[in-house]
CSV table of C-alpha atoms and ligand atoms in Angstrom, one decimal:
chain,number,residue,atom,x,y,z
A,1,MET,CA,7.4,39.8,-10.1
A,2,LEU,CA,4.2,38.5,-11.6
A,3,THR,CA,2.3,41.7,-10.9
A,4,GLY,CA,-0.6,42.0,-13.4
A,5,TYR,CA,-0.4,38.4,-14.4
A,6,HIS,CA,-3.6,36.4,-14.2
A,7,ILE,CA,-3.3,32.7,-13.4
A,8,ALA,CA,-6.0,30.1,-12.9
A,9,VAL,CA,-5.2,27.0,-10.8
A,10,LEU,CA,-7.7,24.2,-11.6
A,11,GLY,CA,-7.9,21.4,-9.2
A,12,GLY,CA,-5.1,19.3,-7.8
A,13,ASP,CA,-3.9,18.3,-4.4
A,14,ALA,CA,-1.6,19.6,-1.6
A,15,ARG,CA,1.1,20.3,-4.2
A,16,GLN,CA,-1.0,23.0,-5.7
A,17,ILE,CA,-1.2,24.7,-2.3
A,18,GLU,CA,2.6,25.3,-2.4
A,19,ILE,CA,2.3,26.7,-5.9
A,20,ILE,CA,-0.6,29.0,-5.0
A,21,ARG,CA,1.5,30.3,-2.0
A,22,LYS,CA,4.4,31.0,-4.3
A,23,LEU,CA,2.2,32.7,-6.9
A,24,ASN,CA,0.8,35.0,-4.2
A,25,GLU,CA,4.3,35.8,-2.9
A,26,TRP,CA,5.2,36.9,-6.5
A,27,ASP,CA,2.1,39.1,-6.6
A,28,ALA,CA,0.2,37.2,-9.4
A,29,THR,CA,-3.6,37.5,-9.5
A,30,VAL,CA,-4.7,34.0,-8.7
A,31,TYR,CA,-8.1,32.4,-9.5
A,32,LEU,CA,-9.0,29.0,-8.1
A,33,ALA,CA,-11.5,26.4,-9.3
A,34,GLY,CA,-11.9,23.1,-7.6
A,35,PHE,CA,-10.7,24.3,-4.1
A,36,ASP,CA,-14.2,24.7,-2.6
A,37,GLN,CA,-13.5,22.2,0.2
A,38,LEU,CA,-10.1,23.6,1.2
A,39,ASN,CA,-10.3,24.1,5.0
A,40,TYR,CA,-8.4,27.3,5.0
A,41,SER,CA,-8.6,30.2,2.6
A,42,PHE,CA,-6.1,32.2,0.7
A,43,THR,CA,-7.2,35.8,1.3
A,44,GLU,CA,-5.5,37.0,-1.9
A,45,THR,CA,-7.1,34.5,-4.2
A,46,VAL,CA,-10.5,34.5,-6.0
A,47,HIS,CA,-12.6,31.4,-6.3
A,48,PHE,CA,-14.3,31.2,-9.7
A,49,GLU,CA,-16.6,29.0,-11.8
A,50,MET,CA,-15.5,27.8,-15.2
A,51,ASP,CA,-18.3,29.7,-17.0
A,52,GLU,CA,-17.3,33.1,-15.5
A,53,GLU,CA,-15.8,35.8,-17.7
A,54,ILE,CA,-12.6,35.9,-15.8
A,55,VAL,CA,-11.3,33.3,-18.3
A,56,GLN,CA,-10.8,36.1,-20.9
A,57,ASN,CA,-8.1,37.7,-18.8
A,58,LEU,CA,-6.0,34.6,-18.1
A,59,ASP,CA,-2.3,34.6,-18.9
A,60,ALA,CA,-1.8,31.0,-17.7
A,61,VAL,CA,-3.8,28.0,-16.6
A,62,LEU,CA,-2.3,25.5,-14.2
A,63,LEU,CA,-3.6,21.9,-14.2
A,64,PRO,CA,-2.7,19.3,-11.6
A,65,VAL,CA,0.2,16.8,-12.0
A,66,SER,CA,-2.2,14.2,-13.3
A,67,GLY,CA,-3.6,16.6,-16.0
A,68,THR,CA,-7.0,15.5,-17.1
A,69,ASP,CA,-8.6,12.1,-17.7
A,70,ASP,CA,-9.3,11.1,-21.3
A,71,GLN,CA,-12.6,12.9,-21.2
A,72,GLY,CA,-11.2,16.2,-20.0
A,73,TYR,CA,-12.2,15.9,-16.3
A,74,ILE,CA,-9.7,17.3,-13.8
A,75,ASP,CA,-9.3,15.7,-10.4
A,76,GLY,CA,-9.1,17.8,-7.3
A,77,VAL,CA,-8.9,16.5,-3.7
A,78,PHE,CA,-10.5,19.8,-2.5
A,79,ALA,CA,-13.2,19.9,-5.2
A,80,LYS,CA,-16.9,19.1,-4.6
A,81,GLU,CA,-17.0,17.8,-8.2
A,82,LYS,CA,-14.6,17.3,-11.1
A,83,ILE,CA,-14.0,20.2,-13.4
A,84,LEU,CA,-14.3,19.8,-17.1
A,85,ILE,CA,-11.9,21.6,-19.5
A,86,ASP,CA,-12.5,21.6,-23.3
A,87,ALA,CA,-11.3,23.3,-26.4
A,88,ASP,CA,-14.2,25.8,-26.3
A,89,TRP,CA,-13.2,26.9,-22.8
A,90,LEU,CA,-9.6,27.3,-23.9
A,91,LYS,CA,-10.6,29.3,-26.9
A,92,ARG,CA,-12.1,31.9,-24.5
A,93,THR,CA,-8.6,32.6,-23.0
A,94,PRO,CA,-6.4,35.2,-24.7
A,95,GLU,CA,-4.2,33.7,-27.5
A,96,HIS,CA,-1.0,34.0,-25.5
A,97,CYS,CA,-2.4,32.0,-22.5
A,98,ARG,CA,-0.3,29.0,-21.7
A,99,VAL,CA,-1.5,25.7,-20.2
A,100,PHE,CA,0.8,24.0,-17.6
A,101,THR,CA,0.1,20.4,-16.7
A,102,GLY,CA,2.1,17.6,-14.9
A,103,ILE,CA,1.6,15.0,-17.5
A,104,SER,CA,-0.3,15.2,-20.8
A,105,ASN,CA,-2.5,12.8,-22.7
A,106,ASP,CA,-4.1,12.7,-26.2
A,107,TYR,CA,-7.2,14.6,-24.9
A,108,LEU,CA,-5.2,17.5,-23.5
A,109,ASN,CA,-2.8,17.6,-26.5
A,110,GLY,CA,-5.9,17.6,-28.8
A,111,ILE,CA,-7.8,20.5,-27.1
A,112,CYS,CA,-4.7,22.7,-26.8
A,113,LYS,CA,-4.0,22.1,-30.5
A,114,GLU,CA,-7.6,22.8,-31.5
A,115,ALA,CA,-7.6,26.0,-29.4
A,116,GLY,CA,-4.1,27.0,-30.5
A,117,ARG,CA,-2.8,27.3,-26.9
A,118,GLU,CA,0.7,26.3,-25.9
A,119,LEU,CA,0.8,23.2,-23.6
A,120,ILE,CA,3.7,22.7,-21.2
A,121,PRO,CA,3.9,19.2,-19.7
A,122,LEU,CA,6.1,19.8,-16.6
A,123,MET,CA,6.9,16.1,-15.9
A,124,ASP,CA,8.6,15.9,-19.3
A,125,ARG,CA,11.3,18.2,-18.0
A,126,ASP,CA,14.5,16.6,-16.8
A,127,ASP,CA,14.9,19.0,-13.9
A,128,ILE,CA,11.5,18.3,-12.5
A,129,ALA,CA,11.7,14.6,-13.1
A,130,ILE,CA,15.1,14.3,-11.4
A,131,TYR,CA,14.0,16.4,-8.3
A,132,ASN,CA,10.8,14.4,-8.2
A,133,SER,CA,12.6,11.1,-8.2
A,134,VAL,CA,13.7,11.8,-4.6
A,135,PRO,CA,10.2,11.8,-3.0
A,136,THR,CA,9.2,9.0,-5.5
A,137,VAL,CA,12.0,6.7,-4.2
A,138,GLU,CA,11.4,7.7,-0.5
A,139,GLY,CA,7.8,6.5,-1.2
A,140,ALA,CA,9.2,3.3,-2.7
A,141,LEU,CA,11.3,2.7,0.4
A,142,MET,CA,8.2,3.2,2.5
A,143,MET,CA,6.2,0.7,0.4
A,144,VAL,CA,9.0,-1.9,0.4
A,145,ILE,CA,9.3,-1.7,4.2
A,146,GLN,CA,5.5,-1.9,4.6
A,147,HIS,CA,5.0,-4.9,2.3
A,148,THR,CA,7.9,-7.2,3.2
A,149,ASP,CA,8.9,-9.0,6.4
A,150,PHE,CA,12.7,-8.8,5.7
A,151,THR,CA,15.2,-6.0,5.8
A,152,ILE,CA,16.2,-4.1,2.7
A,153,HIS,CA,19.7,-4.6,3.9
A,154,ALA,CA,21.2,-7.8,2.5
A,155,SER,CA,18.2,-8.5,0.2
A,156,ASN,CA,18.5,-8.9,-3.6
A,157,ILE,CA,16.7,-6.1,-5.4
A,158,ILE,CA,16.2,-5.9,-9.1
A,159,ILE,CA,15.5,-2.4,-10.5
A,160,LEU,CA,14.2,-2.2,-14.1
A,161,GLY,CA,15.2,0.9,-16.0
A,162,LEU,CA,18.0,3.4,-15.4
A,163,GLY,CA,16.1,6.6,-16.1
A,164,ARG,CA,15.5,9.4,-13.6
A,165,VAL,CA,13.6,7.2,-11.1
A,166,GLY,CA,15.6,4.1,-11.8
A,167,MET,CA,18.9,5.8,-11.1
A,168,THR,CA,17.8,7.3,-7.8
A,169,ALA,CA,16.2,4.0,-6.8
A,170,ALA,CA,19.4,2.1,-7.6
A,171,ARG,CA,21.5,4.5,-5.5
A,172,THR,CA,19.1,4.7,-2.6
A,173,PHE,CA,18.5,1.0,-2.2
A,174,SER,CA,22.2,0.3,-2.6
A,175,ALA,CA,23.0,2.7,0.2
A,176,MET,CA,20.6,0.8,2.4
A,177,GLY,CA,22.9,-2.3,2.0
A,178,ALA,CA,20.9,-4.3,-0.6
A,179,THR,CA,22.5,-6.1,-3.5
A,180,ILE,CA,21.3,-4.3,-6.6
A,181,PHE,CA,20.8,-5.7,-10.0
A,182,VAL,CA,19.7,-3.3,-12.7
A,183,GLY,CA,18.0,-4.3,-16.0
A,184,VAL,CA,18.5,-2.1,-19.0
A,185,ARG,CA,18.5,-2.3,-22.8
A,186,LYS,CA,21.3,0.1,-23.7
A,187,SER,CA,25.0,-0.7,-23.5
A,188,ALA,CA,25.8,2.8,-22.1
A,189,ASP,CA,23.4,2.2,-19.2
A,190,TYR,CA,25.0,-1.2,-18.7
A,191,ALA,CA,28.4,0.4,-18.4
A,192,ARG,CA,27.1,3.1,-16.0
A,193,ILE,CA,25.6,0.5,-13.7
A,194,SER,CA,28.9,-1.2,-13.6
A,195,GLU,CA,30.6,2.1,-12.9
A,196,MET,CA,28.2,2.6,-9.9
A,197,GLY,CA,29.4,-0.7,-8.4
A,198,LEU,CA,26.1,-2.4,-9.1
A,199,SER,CA,25.3,-5.5,-11.2
A,200,PRO,CA,23.9,-4.8,-14.7
A,201,PHE,CA,22.0,-7.2,-17.0
A,202,TYR,CA,20.1,-6.8,-20.3
A,203,LEU,CA,16.4,-6.9,-20.1
A,204,THR,CA,16.3,-9.8,-22.6
A,205,GLU,CA,17.9,-11.9,-19.7
A,206,LEU,CA,15.4,-10.7,-17.1
A,207,ALA,CA,13.8,-14.1,-16.5
A,208,ASP,CA,17.3,-15.5,-15.7
A,209,HIS,CA,17.8,-13.1,-12.8
A,210,THR,CA,14.5,-13.3,-11.0
A,211,GLY,CA,15.0,-16.7,-9.3
A,212,THR,CA,16.8,-15.2,-6.3
A,213,CYS,CA,15.0,-11.8,-6.3
A,214,ASP,CA,13.5,-10.5,-3.0
A,215,VAL,CA,12.1,-7.2,-4.4
A,216,LEU,CA,11.6,-6.1,-8.0
A,217,ILE,CA,11.1,-2.4,-8.7
A,218,ASN,CA,9.9,-1.6,-12.1
A,219,THR,CA,10.3,1.9,-13.6
A,220,ILE,CA,9.7,1.0,-17.3
A,221,PRO,CA,6.2,2.0,-18.6
A,222,VAL,CA,6.0,-1.1,-20.9
A,223,ARG,CA,5.0,-4.7,-20.1
A,224,VAL,CA,8.4,-6.1,-19.1
A,225,VAL,CA,7.5,-8.0,-15.9
A,226,THR,CA,5.7,-10.8,-17.9
A,227,ALA,CA,4.3,-14.1,-16.7
A,228,GLU,CA,7.5,-15.8,-17.7
A,229,VAL,CA,9.5,-13.4,-15.5
A,230,ILE,CA,7.1,-13.7,-12.5
A,231,GLN,CA,7.1,-17.5,-12.8
A,232,GLN,CA,10.7,-17.7,-11.8
A,233,MET,CA,10.3,-15.5,-8.7
A,234,PRO,CA,10.4,-16.9,-5.1
A,235,SER,CA,7.0,-16.8,-3.4
A,236,HIS,CA,8.1,-14.2,-0.8
A,237,ALA,CA,9.1,-11.7,-3.5
A,238,PHE,CA,7.5,-8.3,-3.8
A,239,ILE,CA,7.0,-6.4,-7.0
A,240,LEU,CA,6.6,-2.7,-6.8
A,241,ASP,CA,5.7,-1.1,-10.1
A,242,LEU,CA,6.5,2.6,-10.2
A,243,ALA,CA,5.8,3.1,-13.9
A,244,SER,CA,2.9,5.2,-15.0
A,245,LYS,CA,-0.5,3.5,-15.4
A,246,PRO,CA,-1.1,0.7,-16.3
A,247,GLY,CA,2.5,-0.2,-15.2
A,248,GLY,CA,4.7,-2.8,-16.7
A,249,THR,CA,3.7,-5.9,-14.7
A,250,ASP,CA,1.3,-8.7,-15.5
A,251,PHE,CA,-0.7,-8.2,-12.3
A,252,ARG,CA,-3.2,-10.9,-13.2
A,253,TYR,CA,-0.5,-13.5,-13.4
A,254,ALA,CA,1.3,-12.2,-10.2
A,255,GLU,CA,-2.0,-12.6,-8.3
A,256,LYS,CA,-2.6,-16.1,-9.7
A,257,ARG,CA,0.9,-17.1,-8.6
A,258,GLY,CA,0.4,-15.5,-5.1
A,259,ILE,CA,3.1,-13.0,-5.5
A,260,LYS,CA,2.4,-9.6,-4.0
A,261,ALA,CA,2.6,-6.9,-6.8
A,262,LEU,CA,1.5,-3.3,-6.4
A,263,LEU,CA,1.2,-0.4,-8.8
A,264,ALA,CA,2.2,2.8,-6.8
A,265,PRO,CA,1.4,5.9,-8.8
A,266,GLY,CA,1.7,9.5,-7.4
A,267,LEU,CA,4.1,8.7,-4.6
A,268,PRO,CA,5.6,12.3,-4.3
A,269,GLY,CA,2.1,13.7,-3.7
A,270,ILE,CA,1.4,11.0,-1.1
A,271,VAL,CA,4.6,10.9,0.9
A,272,ALA,CA,6.0,14.5,0.5
A,273,PRO,CA,3.4,16.8,-1.0
A,274,LYS,CA,5.1,19.9,0.4
A,275,SER,CA,8.5,19.1,-1.1
A,276,ALA,CA,6.9,17.9,-4.3
A,277,GLY,CA,4.8,21.1,-4.5
A,278,ARG,CA,8.0,23.2,-3.9
A,279,ILE,CA,9.8,21.4,-6.7
A,280,LEU,CA,6.9,22.2,-9.1
A,281,ALA,CA,6.4,25.7,-7.7
A,282,SER,CA,10.0,26.8,-8.3
A,283,VAL,CA,10.0,25.6,-12.0
A,284,VAL,CA,6.5,26.9,-12.7
A,285,LEU,CA,7.5,30.2,-11.3
A,286,GLN,CA,10.6,30.4,-13.5
A,287,LEU,CA,8.6,29.5,-16.6
A,288,LEU,CA,5.9,32.0,-15.8
A,289,LEU,CA,8.5,34.7,-15.3
A,290,GLU,CA,10.0,33.8,-18.7
A,291,SER,CA,6.5,33.8,-20.3
A,292,LYS,CA,5.7,37.2,-18.7
A,293,ARG,CA,8.9,38.7,-19.9
A,294,LYS,CA,8.2,37.5,-23.5
A,295,ASP,CA,4.6,38.8,-23.3
A,296,ASP,CA,5.7,42.2,-22.0
A,297,GLU,CA,8.3,42.5,-24.8
A,298,GLN,CA,5.6,41.9,-27.5
B,301,NAP,P1,12.7,7.9,-17.7
B,301,NAP,O1,13.8,8.7,-17.2
B,301,NAP,O2,12.2,8.2,-19.1
B,301,NAP,O3,13.2,6.4,-17.6
B,301,NAP,C1,12.4,5.3,-18.2
B,301,NAP,C2,13.2,4.1,-18.3
B,301,NAP,O4,12.5,3.1,-18.9
B,301,NAP,C3,14.5,4.2,-19.0
B,301,NAP,O5,15.5,3.4,-18.4
B,301,NAP,C4,14.2,3.7,-20.4
B,301,NAP,O6,15.2,3.1,-21.1
B,301,NAP,C5,13.2,2.6,-20.0
B,301,NAP,N1,12.3,2.2,-21.1
B,301,NAP,C6,11.3,2.9,-21.6
B,301,NAP,N2,10.7,2.3,-22.6
B,301,NAP,C7,11.4,1.0,-22.7
B,301,NAP,C8,11.2,-0.1,-23.5
B,301,NAP,N3,10.2,-0.2,-24.5
B,301,NAP,N4,12.0,-1.2,-23.3
B,301,NAP,C9,12.9,-1.1,-22.3
B,301,NAP,N5,13.2,-0.1,-21.5
B,301,NAP,C10,12.4,1.0,-21.7
B,301,NAP,O7,11.4,8.0,-16.8
B,301,NAP,P2,11.4,8.3,-15.2
B,301,NAP,O8,11.3,9.7,-15.0
B,301,NAP,O9,12.5,7.5,-14.6
B,301,NAP,O10,10.0,7.6,-14.8
B,301,NAP,C11,9.8,6.2,-15.0
B,301,NAP,C12,8.3,5.9,-14.9
B,301,NAP,O11,7.9,6.2,-13.5
B,301,NAP,C13,7.4,6.7,-15.8
B,301,NAP,O12,6.4,5.9,-16.2
B,301,NAP,C14,6.9,7.8,-14.8
B,301,NAP,O13,5.7,8.3,-15.3
B,301,NAP,C15,6.8,7.1,-13.6
B,301,NAP,N6,6.8,7.9,-12.3
B,301,NAP,C16,6.1,7.4,-11.3
B,301,NAP,C17,6.1,8.0,-10.1
B,301,NAP,C18,5.3,7.4,-9.0
B,301,NAP,O14,5.0,8.0,-8.0
B,301,NAP,N7,5.1,6.1,-9.1
B,301,NAP,C19,6.8,9.2,-9.9
B,301,NAP,C20,7.6,9.7,-11.0
B,301,NAP,C21,7.6,9.0,-12.2
B,301,NAP,P3,15.9,3.8,-22.4
B,301,NAP,O15,16.7,5.0,-21.9
B,301,NAP,O16,16.7,2.7,-23.0
B,301,NAP,O17,14.7,4.3,-23.2
């Protein structure tokens, strides 16, 4: 149990609601900031302002999946205004206080380092990224259906990258009856794609494969879908970029050529916030229980 453990949840979206529910079930003392517009209340939780003294008791701080922007502001769909977190605020927490975030950035790394607090970026974990790839790809399916006038079945789909999201996308779109081509840079991935019964190619040959492509799904967070690649695509093709901002597509050129290209961040939180929240909640809980065990031993 998390009895006696003090946790602040700062901002976020419907995924945080699942986490808060779990924390309450496990008897943690939960403080919320950035939830002032939530239309129902958790009776067991306490709403607080960032300048309150409660901060001195915190064992853990939970940030949203998006973490902070590069100036330290935290987004919250239930917040009246954005919350700011900085090194001075973190320094007021006890030394053992851990900071959990979905993804990190230079700002967050910097303030945690300056304050000497451990930062745990959850999306770096394989388990979360793999579970999370399921709602991501369900969202990708939804977007492909919405933005094309042909079936996925019997269409030619290129998937770039065979990481956690790429692998799930390749499997899912293949199961829908599409012909799947997967672009990678490693020979081991090339072999794996072949083993999966799909068609591999090396990224260096991407432009040679786009001439008959109906849908291109990018999961590589580097500019790989260049003007040269887009130039070869048929005009009805649809590019769905799942990679983190700013994506890997030359959107300017796609627009100039009249090819529909969309960057689609945060799909799990959009299409399945409850499932995505549960995925996060179960891992956060496990990590908090481990942290508490360590803290209790010291
Ligand atoms: P991942 O497991 O790290 O996979 C990334 C893939 O990109 C790998 O195949 C990797 O190949 C390839 N790659 C990376 N850098 C490359 C480069 N310079 N040249 C060629 N290939 C490169 O990541 P993931 O978990 O699948 O996530 C993929 C992206 O989707 C990330 O940007 C993530 O933030 C984002 N994401 C978006 C959503 C959404 O809702 N849109 C949801 C979840 C994740 P190697 O193995 O050869 O490095």
